[in-house]
Amino acid sequence: MKKLLTYIIMLLILTACSSSNDRLEEPQPVVPESESDFTLVSFTRANRALTIEEEYASIGMFLVGSDTQHKQFHYRQNDHRWHSNIEVTSGQSYRLYAYAPADAVTAAISEESAAGVTMTFTQLPTVSSQDICFAVGVQHMTEANGTKDIKLGKFSFAGAVQDHNFINLLMDHLYAGIKLQMTIDGEYTQLRTIKIRKLELKSTKSTAQAVVTLASNTENNDPVQSVTYSSLSGTERIVTFFESESTEGVELKADNITTPLPLEAMCCFVPTLSGDLTLVTTYDVYDKNGNRIGERTASNKLPNMEAGRGDCVTLTMNVRPTYLYVLSDPDLDNPTITVN
C-alpha cells in the first residue's frame, strides 16, 4: 500500500455467544488447454507482496483493437502463467485494461481512446478479504522470458506473430487496507488463555461503485487522474479475513512480546468508510489449567482511520478484559490454611 498509518487501541472483550458459519468456496473455472498464445506472464501489485496463484486465479481484461473484447486470463499451475482464449493479430494495434480478481467485482469501460479510459466498478464489496486492483501499466513482450520493464501509463502495444504475445501487468489498489496485530494483556494472561478462532470486518453498507479515470502517457507517470466512490447501498456487509486453521484457534501472547507477532491479519475496505467499520472477534477462553471455559464473540467499533486509497493502516490491539465473566472450577478452590 502507499503509506503506513499506525494506531494502537485497546480491545475490551465483551461476552456473548455466537456460532461460526462455514464459508462457501467459489469453484475455479476450467480453462481449455487449446487456448491462444495471448498469455499473462507476471502480475505486480504496487507496494505489497501477494500470493498470486491463490488470490488472483482469474484476471479480467478489456482488449481494445478493431473491437472491444471483455475476457479473462486464468491461472494454470503447470506453467505458473495466466492464459486466455483471445486471438491476437500480428501488426494490429491494441490497448489493454485489466482488473483483478475478475470474480470479485463487475467492471465496464467507457470514454476509451488512445488518451485514456474510464473504468467503472459496480457491486464493489464495501469490505473484502480480496485486494481488488486495476492495471496502471502494460508491457507486451515477444518472449516469455523477456526483460520486465513495465511503464506507468502505457496500455498500448502491437500484436506479434503467433506464440509471441506475452503480457506483464502493473496493478494499483482500489481499496484501503487494515492490518491487524493482536496481543493480550500481561496480567490477564496469568489468569486466562485467549485463542482467536475468527476475525471479521463489518460495515453498515454492503456495496459501492468506484469510477477510475486513467490517462495514457509515455513519460512513466501515474495514469490515475481520479478515483471516486459512490452509490453506497445495502444495510450491512461482514467478511471473514482470518480463520484459524486449527480448531483450537491461535493463542495470543503477552503484550510485551513483539517478535514474532502474536497474530497478524489483513482486510480491505472502501476508503470512504474509514470511520464505519466494526471488528468482530470469535475466540475461546481457557483457564491456566487448560480447561476450555467457552466460546465468546466481541464487537469493537474501530476508530476513524481516515485512510485513502492504497493506504495500509496498522491497528495494534491489546486484549484487556475488565472482569472475569466466568469462573472455572480451579478458580473456586479454597485456600489451604496451615496452623503452626
mmCIF file of N, CA and C in Angstrom, residues 193-287:
data_model
loop_
_atom_site.group_PDB
_atom_site.id
_atom_site.type_symbol
_atom_site.label_atom_id
_atom_site.label_comp_id
_atom_site.label_asym_id
_atom_site.label_seq_id
_atom_site.Cartn_x
_atom_site.Cartn_y
_atom_site.Cartn_z
ATOM 1 N N THR A 193 -6.178 -17.900 29.096
ATOM 2 C CA THR A 193 -5.589 -18.016 27.767
ATOM 3 C C THR A 193 -6.670 -17.713 26.742
ATOM 4 N N ILE A 194 -6.370 -16.842 25.795
ATOM 5 C CA ILE A 194 -7.308 -16.481 24.729
ATOM 6 C C ILE A 194 -6.800 -17.062 23.420
ATOM 7 N N LYS A 195 -7.666 -17.821 22.732
ATOM 8 C CA LYS A 195 -7.320 -18.377 21.426
ATOM 9 C C LYS A 195 -8.308 -17.852 20.389
ATOM 10 N N ILE A 196 -7.767 -17.120 19.403
ATOM 11 C CA ILE A 196 -8.593 -16.478 18.388
ATOM 12 C C ILE A 196 -9.008 -17.518 17.334
ATOM 13 N N ARG A 197 -10.305 -17.593 17.092
ATOM 14 C CA ARG A 197 -10.837 -18.535 16.094
ATOM 15 C C ARG A 197 -11.095 -17.845 14.754
ATOM 16 N N LYS A 198 -11.636 -16.626 14.810
ATOM 17 C CA LYS A 198 -12.044 -15.963 13.573
ATOM 18 C C LYS A 198 -12.074 -14.456 13.777
ATOM 19 N N LEU A 199 -11.681 -13.717 12.708
ATOM 20 C CA LEU A 199 -11.781 -12.265 12.688
ATOM 21 C C LEU A 199 -12.631 -11.852 11.498
ATOM 22 N N GLU A 200 -13.578 -10.936 11.745
ATOM 23 C CA GLU A 200 -14.451 -10.444 10.678
ATOM 24 C C GLU A 200 -14.475 -8.922 10.716
ATOM 25 N N LEU A 201 -14.611 -8.320 9.543
ATOM 26 C CA LEU A 201 -14.746 -6.872 9.439
ATOM 27 C C LEU A 201 -16.142 -6.567 8.918
ATOM 28 N N LYS A 202 -16.817 -5.637 9.585
ATOM 29 C CA LYS A 202 -18.217 -5.349 9.254
ATOM 30 C C LYS A 202 -18.399 -3.871 8.956
ATOM 31 N N SER A 203 -19.231 -3.592 7.937
ATOM 32 C CA SER A 203 -19.615 -2.224 7.584
ATOM 33 C C SER A 203 -21.130 -2.127 7.578
ATOM 34 N N THR A 204 -21.641 -0.911 7.794
ATOM 35 C CA THR A 204 -23.088 -0.717 7.768
ATOM 36 C C THR A 204 -23.623 -0.624 6.348
ATOM 37 N N LYS A 205 -22.746 -0.580 5.334
ATOM 38 C CA LYS A 205 -23.146 -0.596 3.933
ATOM 39 C C LYS A 205 -22.614 -1.858 3.272
ATOM 40 N N SER A 206 -23.297 -2.282 2.206
ATOM 41 C CA SER A 206 -22.945 -3.563 1.584
ATOM 42 C C SER A 206 -22.113 -3.407 0.314
ATOM 43 N N THR A 207 -22.531 -2.534 -0.595
ATOM 44 C CA THR A 207 -21.840 -2.391 -1.878
ATOM 45 C C THR A 207 -21.619 -0.918 -2.205
ATOM 46 N N ALA A 208 -20.719 -0.692 -3.147
ATOM 47 C CA ALA A 208 -20.412 0.665 -3.597
ATOM 48 C C ALA A 208 -20.080 0.632 -5.083
ATOM 49 N N GLN A 209 -19.899 1.815 -5.659
ATOM 50 C CA GLN A 209 -19.431 1.960 -7.038
ATOM 51 C C GLN A 209 -18.154 2.785 -7.026
ATOM 52 N N ALA A 210 -17.197 2.396 -7.854
ATOM 53 C CA ALA A 210 -15.956 3.160 -7.982
ATOM 54 C C ALA A 210 -15.728 3.486 -9.448
ATOM 55 N N VAL A 211 -15.397 4.740 -9.733
ATOM 56 C CA VAL A 211 -15.101 5.185 -11.093
ATOM 57 C C VAL A 211 -13.648 5.641 -11.140
ATOM 58 N N VAL A 212 -12.860 4.993 -12.005
ATOM 59 C CA VAL A 212 -11.433 5.259 -12.125
ATOM 60 C C VAL A 212 -11.156 5.891 -13.486
ATOM 61 N N THR A 213 -10.534 7.050 -13.500
ATOM 62 C CA THR A 213 -10.153 7.718 -14.740
ATOM 63 C C THR A 213 -8.650 7.588 -14.941
ATOM 64 N N LEU A 214 -8.252 6.999 -16.078
ATOM 65 C CA LEU A 214 -6.839 6.777 -16.383
ATOM 66 C C LEU A 214 -6.445 7.576 -17.620
ATOM 67 N N ALA A 215 -5.277 8.193 -17.587
ATOM 68 C CA ALA A 215 -4.751 8.944 -18.724
ATOM 69 C C ALA A 215 -3.484 8.265 -19.223
ATOM 70 N N SER A 216 -3.480 7.859 -20.471
ATOM 71 C CA SER A 216 -2.288 7.239 -21.056
ATOM 72 C C SER A 216 -1.168 8.262 -21.185
ATOM 73 N N ASN A 217 0.083 7.808 -21.067
ATOM 74 C CA ASN A 217 1.217 8.702 -21.274
ATOM 75 C C ASN A 217 2.447 7.872 -21.597
ATOM 76 N N THR A 218 3.474 8.545 -22.090
ATOM 77 C CA THR A 218 4.727 7.870 -22.439
ATOM 78 C C THR A 218 5.879 8.324 -21.548
ATOM 79 N N GLU A 219 5.564 9.023 -20.450
ATOM 80 C CA GLU A 219 6.589 9.561 -19.558
ATOM 81 C C GLU A 219 6.738 8.755 -18.274
ATOM 82 N N ASN A 220 6.094 7.598 -18.199
ATOM 83 C CA ASN A 220 6.155 6.751 -17.000
ATOM 84 C C ASN A 220 5.543 7.449 -15.791
ATOM 85 N N ASN A 221 4.478 8.229 -16.058
ATOM 86 C CA ASN A 221 3.768 8.920 -14.992
ATOM 87 C C ASN A 221 2.550 8.116 -14.554
ATOM 88 N N ASP A 222 2.183 8.287 -13.291
ATOM 89 C CA ASP A 222 0.991 7.624 -12.769
ATOM 90 C C ASP A 222 -0.223 8.034 -13.607
ATOM 91 N N PRO A 223 -0.931 7.083 -14.208
ATOM 92 C CA PRO A 223 -2.052 7.448 -15.081
ATOM 93 C C PRO A 223 -3.342 7.762 -14.335
ATOM 94 N N VAL A 224 -3.378 7.515 -13.017
ATOM 95 C CA VAL A 224 -4.626 7.692 -12.270
ATOM 96 C C VAL A 224 -4.926 9.178 -12.112
ATOM 97 N N GLN A 225 -6.000 9.618 -12.756
ATOM 98 C CA GLN A 225 -6.430 11.018 -12.655
ATOM 99 C C GLN A 225 -7.398 11.222 -11.503
ATOM 100 N N SER A 226 -8.255 10.251 -11.294
ATOM 101 C CA SER A 226 -9.218 10.351 -10.194
ATOM 102 C C SER A 226 -9.810 8.983 -9.914
ATOM 103 N N VAL A 227 -10.199 8.785 -8.653
ATOM 104 C CA VAL A 227 -10.971 7.604 -8.236
ATOM 105 C C VAL A 227 -12.071 8.113 -7.318
ATOM 106 N N THR A 228 -13.309 7.917 -7.718
ATOM 107 C CA THR A 228 -14.437 8.385 -6.911
ATOM 108 C C THR A 228 -15.310 7.207 -6.516
ATOM 109 N N TYR A 229 -15.846 7.287 -5.295
ATOM 110 C CA TYR A 229 -16.687 6.226 -4.754
ATOM 111 C C TYR A 229 -18.084 6.790 -4.511
ATOM 112 N N SER A 230 -19.086 6.000 -4.854
ATOM 113 C CA SER A 230 -20.462 6.463 -4.695
ATOM 114 C C SER A 230 -21.384 5.255 -4.576
ATOM 115 N N SER A 231 -22.682 5.558 -4.564
ATOM 116 C CA SER A 231 -23.736 4.524 -4.576
ATOM 117 C C SER A 231 -23.585 3.520 -3.442
ATOM 118 N N LEU A 232 -23.235 4.030 -2.250
ATOM 119 C CA LEU A 232 -23.201 3.147 -1.087
ATOM 120 C C LEU A 232 -24.610 2.665 -0.792
ATOM 121 N N SER A 233 -24.781 1.361 -0.729
ATOM 122 C CA SER A 233 -26.125 0.809 -0.562
ATOM 123 C C SER A 233 -26.076 -0.446 0.286
ATOM 124 N N GLY A 234 -27.266 -0.942 0.626
ATOM 125 C CA GLY A 234 -27.360 -2.118 1.481
ATOM 126 C C GLY A 234 -27.262 -1.734 2.937
ATOM 127 N N THR A 235 -27.605 -2.667 3.791
ATOM 128 C CA THR A 235 -27.653 -2.382 5.226
ATOM 129 C C THR A 235 -26.439 -2.880 5.976
ATOM 130 N N GLU A 236 -25.738 -3.878 5.431
ATOM 131 C CA GLU A 236 -24.592 -4.414 6.159
ATOM 132 C C GLU A 236 -23.815 -5.376 5.278
ATOM 133 N N ARG A 237 -22.502 -5.436 5.491
ATOM 134 C CA ARG A 237 -21.668 -6.487 4.908
ATOM 135 C C ARG A 237 -20.631 -6.877 5.946
ATOM 136 N N ILE A 238 -20.427 -8.172 6.098
ATOM 137 C CA ILE A 238 -19.417 -8.684 7.011
ATOM 138 C C ILE A 238 -18.598 -9.732 6.271
ATOM 139 N N VAL A 239 -17.278 -9.658 6.417
ATOM 140 C CA VAL A 239 -16.394 -10.561 5.692
ATOM 141 C C VAL A 239 -15.387 -11.157 6.668
ATOM 142 N N THR A 240 -15.133 -12.447 6.524
ATOM 143 C CA THR A 240 -14.113 -13.127 7.319
ATOM 144 C C THR A 240 -12.757 -12.914 6.664
ATOM 145 N N PHE A 241 -11.808 -12.361 7.411
ATOM 146 C CA PHE A 241 -10.471 -12.163 6.833
ATOM 147 C C PHE A 241 -9.398 -12.943 7.580
ATOM 148 N N PHE A 242 -9.781 -13.598 8.669
ATOM 149 C CA PHE A 242 -8.872 -14.536 9.324
ATOM 150 C C PHE A 242 -9.696 -15.649 9.934
ATOM 151 N N GLU A 243 -9.269 -16.902 9.711
ATOM 152 C CA GLU A 243 -9.899 -18.056 10.337
ATOM 153 C C GLU A 243 -8.806 -19.072 10.632
ATOM 154 N N SER A 244 -8.713 -19.463 11.873
ATOM 155 C CA SER A 244 -7.639 -20.350 12.288
ATOM 156 C C SER A 244 -7.726 -21.695 11.582
ATOM 157 N N GLU A 245 -6.574 -22.172 11.114
ATOM 158 C CA GLU A 245 -6.525 -23.497 10.514
ATOM 159 C C GLU A 245 -6.703 -24.578 11.570
ATOM 160 N N SER A 246 -6.362 -24.252 12.797
ATOM 161 C CA SER A 246 -6.545 -25.190 13.897
ATOM 162 C C SER A 246 -7.904 -24.981 14.526
ATOM 163 N N THR A 247 -8.565 -26.067 14.903
ATOM 164 C CA THR A 247 -9.876 -25.950 15.539
ATOM 165 C C THR A 247 -9.770 -25.298 16.915
ATOM 166 N N GLU A 248 -8.572 -25.296 17.490
ATOM 167 C CA GLU A 248 -8.380 -24.692 18.803
ATOM 168 C C GLU A 248 -8.074 -23.205 18.727
ATOM 169 N N GLY A 249 -7.851 -22.673 17.534
ATOM 170 C CA GLY A 249 -7.564 -21.257 17.400
ATOM 171 C C GLY A 249 -6.097 -20.925 17.618
ATOM 172 N N VAL A 250 -5.773 -19.644 17.498
ATOM 173 C CA VAL A 250 -4.408 -19.145 17.647
ATOM 174 C C VAL A 250 -4.293 -18.447 18.993
ATOM 175 N N GLU A 251 -3.378 -18.904 19.814
ATOM 176 C CA GLU A 251 -3.217 -18.348 21.151
ATOM 177 C C GLU A 251 -2.529 -16.991 21.093
ATOM 178 N N LEU A 252 -3.115 -16.022 21.773
ATOM 179 C CA LEU A 252 -2.489 -14.710 21.872
ATOM 180 C C LEU A 252 -1.359 -14.746 22.895
ATOM 181 N N LYS A 253 -0.333 -13.948 22.624
ATOM 182 C CA LYS A 253 0.804 -13.846 23.523
ATOM 183 C C LYS A 253 0.739 -12.526 24.277
ATOM 184 N N ALA A 254 1.525 -12.423 25.333
ATOM 185 C CA ALA A 254 1.508 -11.229 26.164
ATOM 186 C C ALA A 254 1.947 -10.009 25.379
ATOM 187 N N ASP A 255 1.470 -8.831 25.779
ATOM 188 C CA ASP A 255 1.721 -7.608 25.022
ATOM 189 C C ASP A 255 3.162 -7.144 25.065
ATOM 190 N N ASN A 256 3.999 -7.758 25.901
ATOM 191 C CA ASN A 256 5.415 -7.373 25.916
ATOM 192 C C ASN A 256 6.243 -8.255 24.988
ATOM 193 N N ILE A 257 5.566 -9.134 24.249
ATOM 194 C CA ILE A 257 6.252 -9.975 23.271
ATOM 195 C C ILE A 257 5.989 -9.379 21.889
ATOM 196 N N THR A 258 7.019 -8.948 21.215
ATOM 197 C CA THR A 258 6.822 -8.296 19.916
ATOM 198 C C THR A 258 7.353 -9.114 18.752
ATOM 199 N N THR A 259 8.206 -10.104 19.009
ATOM 200 C CA THR A 259 8.774 -10.915 17.937
ATOM 201 C C THR A 259 8.710 -12.377 18.331
ATOM 202 N N PRO A 260 8.035 -13.242 17.579
ATOM 203 C CA PRO A 260 7.239 -12.868 16.409
ATOM 204 C C PRO A 260 5.901 -12.261 16.816
ATOM 205 N N LEU A 261 5.204 -11.661 15.869
ATOM 206 C CA LEU A 261 3.904 -11.076 16.166
ATOM 207 C C LEU A 261 2.945 -12.168 16.617
ATOM 208 N N PRO A 262 2.181 -11.926 17.676
ATOM 209 C CA PRO A 262 1.251 -12.929 18.183
ATOM 210 C C PRO A 262 0.169 -13.297 17.176
ATOM 211 N N LEU A 263 -0.382 -12.321 16.490
ATOM 212 C CA LEU A 263 -1.402 -12.570 15.474
ATOM 213 C C LEU A 263 -1.420 -11.382 14.526
ATOM 214 N N GLU A 264 -1.431 -11.661 13.220
ATOM 215 C CA GLU A 264 -1.475 -10.593 12.227
ATOM 216 C C GLU A 264 -2.378 -11.033 11.089
ATOM 217 N N ALA A 265 -3.272 -10.154 10.667
ATOM 218 C CA ALA A 265 -4.186 -10.453 9.567
ATOM 219 C C ALA A 265 -4.533 -9.157 8.860
ATOM 220 N N MET A 266 -4.982 -9.246 7.596
ATOM 221 C CA MET A 266 -5.249 -8.051 6.806
ATOM 222 C C MET A 266 -6.585 -8.150 6.096
ATOM 223 N N CYS A 267 -7.269 -7.008 5.989
ATOM 224 C CA CYS A 267 -8.533 -6.922 5.267
ATOM 225 C C CYS A 267 -8.578 -5.591 4.524
ATOM 226 N N CYS A 268 -9.467 -5.476 3.530
ATOM 227 C CA CYS A 268 -9.569 -4.270 2.703
ATOM 228 C C CYS A 268 -10.957 -3.657 2.829
ATOM 229 N N PHE A 269 -11.049 -2.342 2.524
ATOM 230 C CA PHE A 269 -12.334 -1.651 2.640
ATOM 231 C C PHE A 269 -12.358 -0.431 1.725
ATOM 232 N N VAL A 270 -13.560 0.009 1.385
ATOM 233 C CA VAL A 270 -13.739 1.226 0.602
ATOM 234 C C VAL A 270 -13.282 2.411 1.459
ATOM 235 N N PRO A 271 -12.361 3.246 0.970
ATOM 236 C CA PRO A 271 -11.766 4.290 1.811
ATOM 237 C C PRO A 271 -12.772 5.247 2.444
ATOM 238 N N THR A 272 -13.866 5.546 1.774
ATOM 239 C CA THR A 272 -14.833 6.487 2.325
ATOM 240 C C THR A 272 -15.549 5.936 3.556
ATOM 241 N N LEU A 273 -15.343 4.653 3.849
ATOM 242 C CA LEU A 273 -15.959 4.042 5.023
ATOM 243 C C LEU A 273 -14.949 3.849 6.153
ATOM 244 N N SER A 274 -13.892 4.656 6.157
ATOM 245 C CA SER A 274 -12.838 4.511 7.166
ATOM 246 C C SER A 274 -13.361 4.644 8.594
ATOM 247 N N GLY A 275 -14.443 5.388 8.783
ATOM 248 C CA GLY A 275 -14.995 5.580 10.122
ATOM 249 C C GLY A 275 -16.224 4.760 10.383
ATOM 250 N N ASP A 276 -16.468 3.753 9.576
ATOM 251 C CA ASP A 276 -17.714 2.979 9.667
ATOM 252 C C ASP A 276 -17.419 1.481 9.680
ATOM 253 N N LEU A 277 -16.439 1.075 10.476
ATOM 254 C CA LEU A 277 -16.022 -0.322 10.479
ATOM 255 C C LEU A 277 -16.059 -0.877 11.899
ATOM 256 N N THR A 278 -16.457 -2.140 11.984
ATOM 257 C CA THR A 278 -16.511 -2.849 13.261
ATOM 258 C C THR A 278 -15.759 -4.163 13.140
ATOM 259 N N LEU A 279 -14.910 -4.442 14.114
ATOM 260 C CA LEU A 279 -14.195 -5.716 14.167
ATOM 261 C C LEU A 279 -14.999 -6.687 15.021
ATOM 262 N N VAL A 280 -15.254 -7.878 14.467
ATOM 263 C CA VAL A 280 -15.961 -8.931 15.194
ATOM 264 C C VAL A 280 -14.973 -10.080 15.411
ATOM 265 N N THR A 281 -14.706 -10.389 16.665
ATOM 266 C CA THR A 281 -13.719 -11.399 17.026
ATOM 267 C C THR A 281 -14.404 -12.590 17.678
ATOM 268 N N THR A 282 -14.139 -13.781 17.158
ATOM 269 C CA THR A 282 -14.627 -15.018 17.768
ATOM 270 C C THR A 282 -13.436 -15.723 18.405
ATOM 271 N N TYR A 283 -13.557 -16.085 19.682
ATOM 272 C CA TYR A 283 -12.420 -16.621 20.408
ATOM 273 C C TYR A 283 -12.886 -17.601 21.481
ATOM 274 N N ASP A 284 -11.962 -18.412 21.940
ATOM 275 C CA ASP A 284 -12.216 -19.319 23.049
ATOM 276 C C ASP A 284 -11.425 -18.856 24.257
ATOM 277 N N VAL A 285 -12.001 -19.082 25.448
ATOM 278 C CA VAL A 285 -11.362 -18.722 26.708
ATOM 279 C C VAL A 285 -10.997 -20.004 27.457
ATOM 280 N N TYR A 286 -9.747 -20.075 27.919
ATOM 281 C CA TYR A 286 -9.265 -21.213 28.700
ATOM 282 C C TYR A 286 -8.722 -20.707 30.027
ATOM 283 N N ASP A 287 -8.864 -21.538 31.081
ATOM 284 C CA ASP A 287 -8.145 -21.199 32.300
ATOM 285 C C ASP A 287 -6.704 -21.693 32.169
#
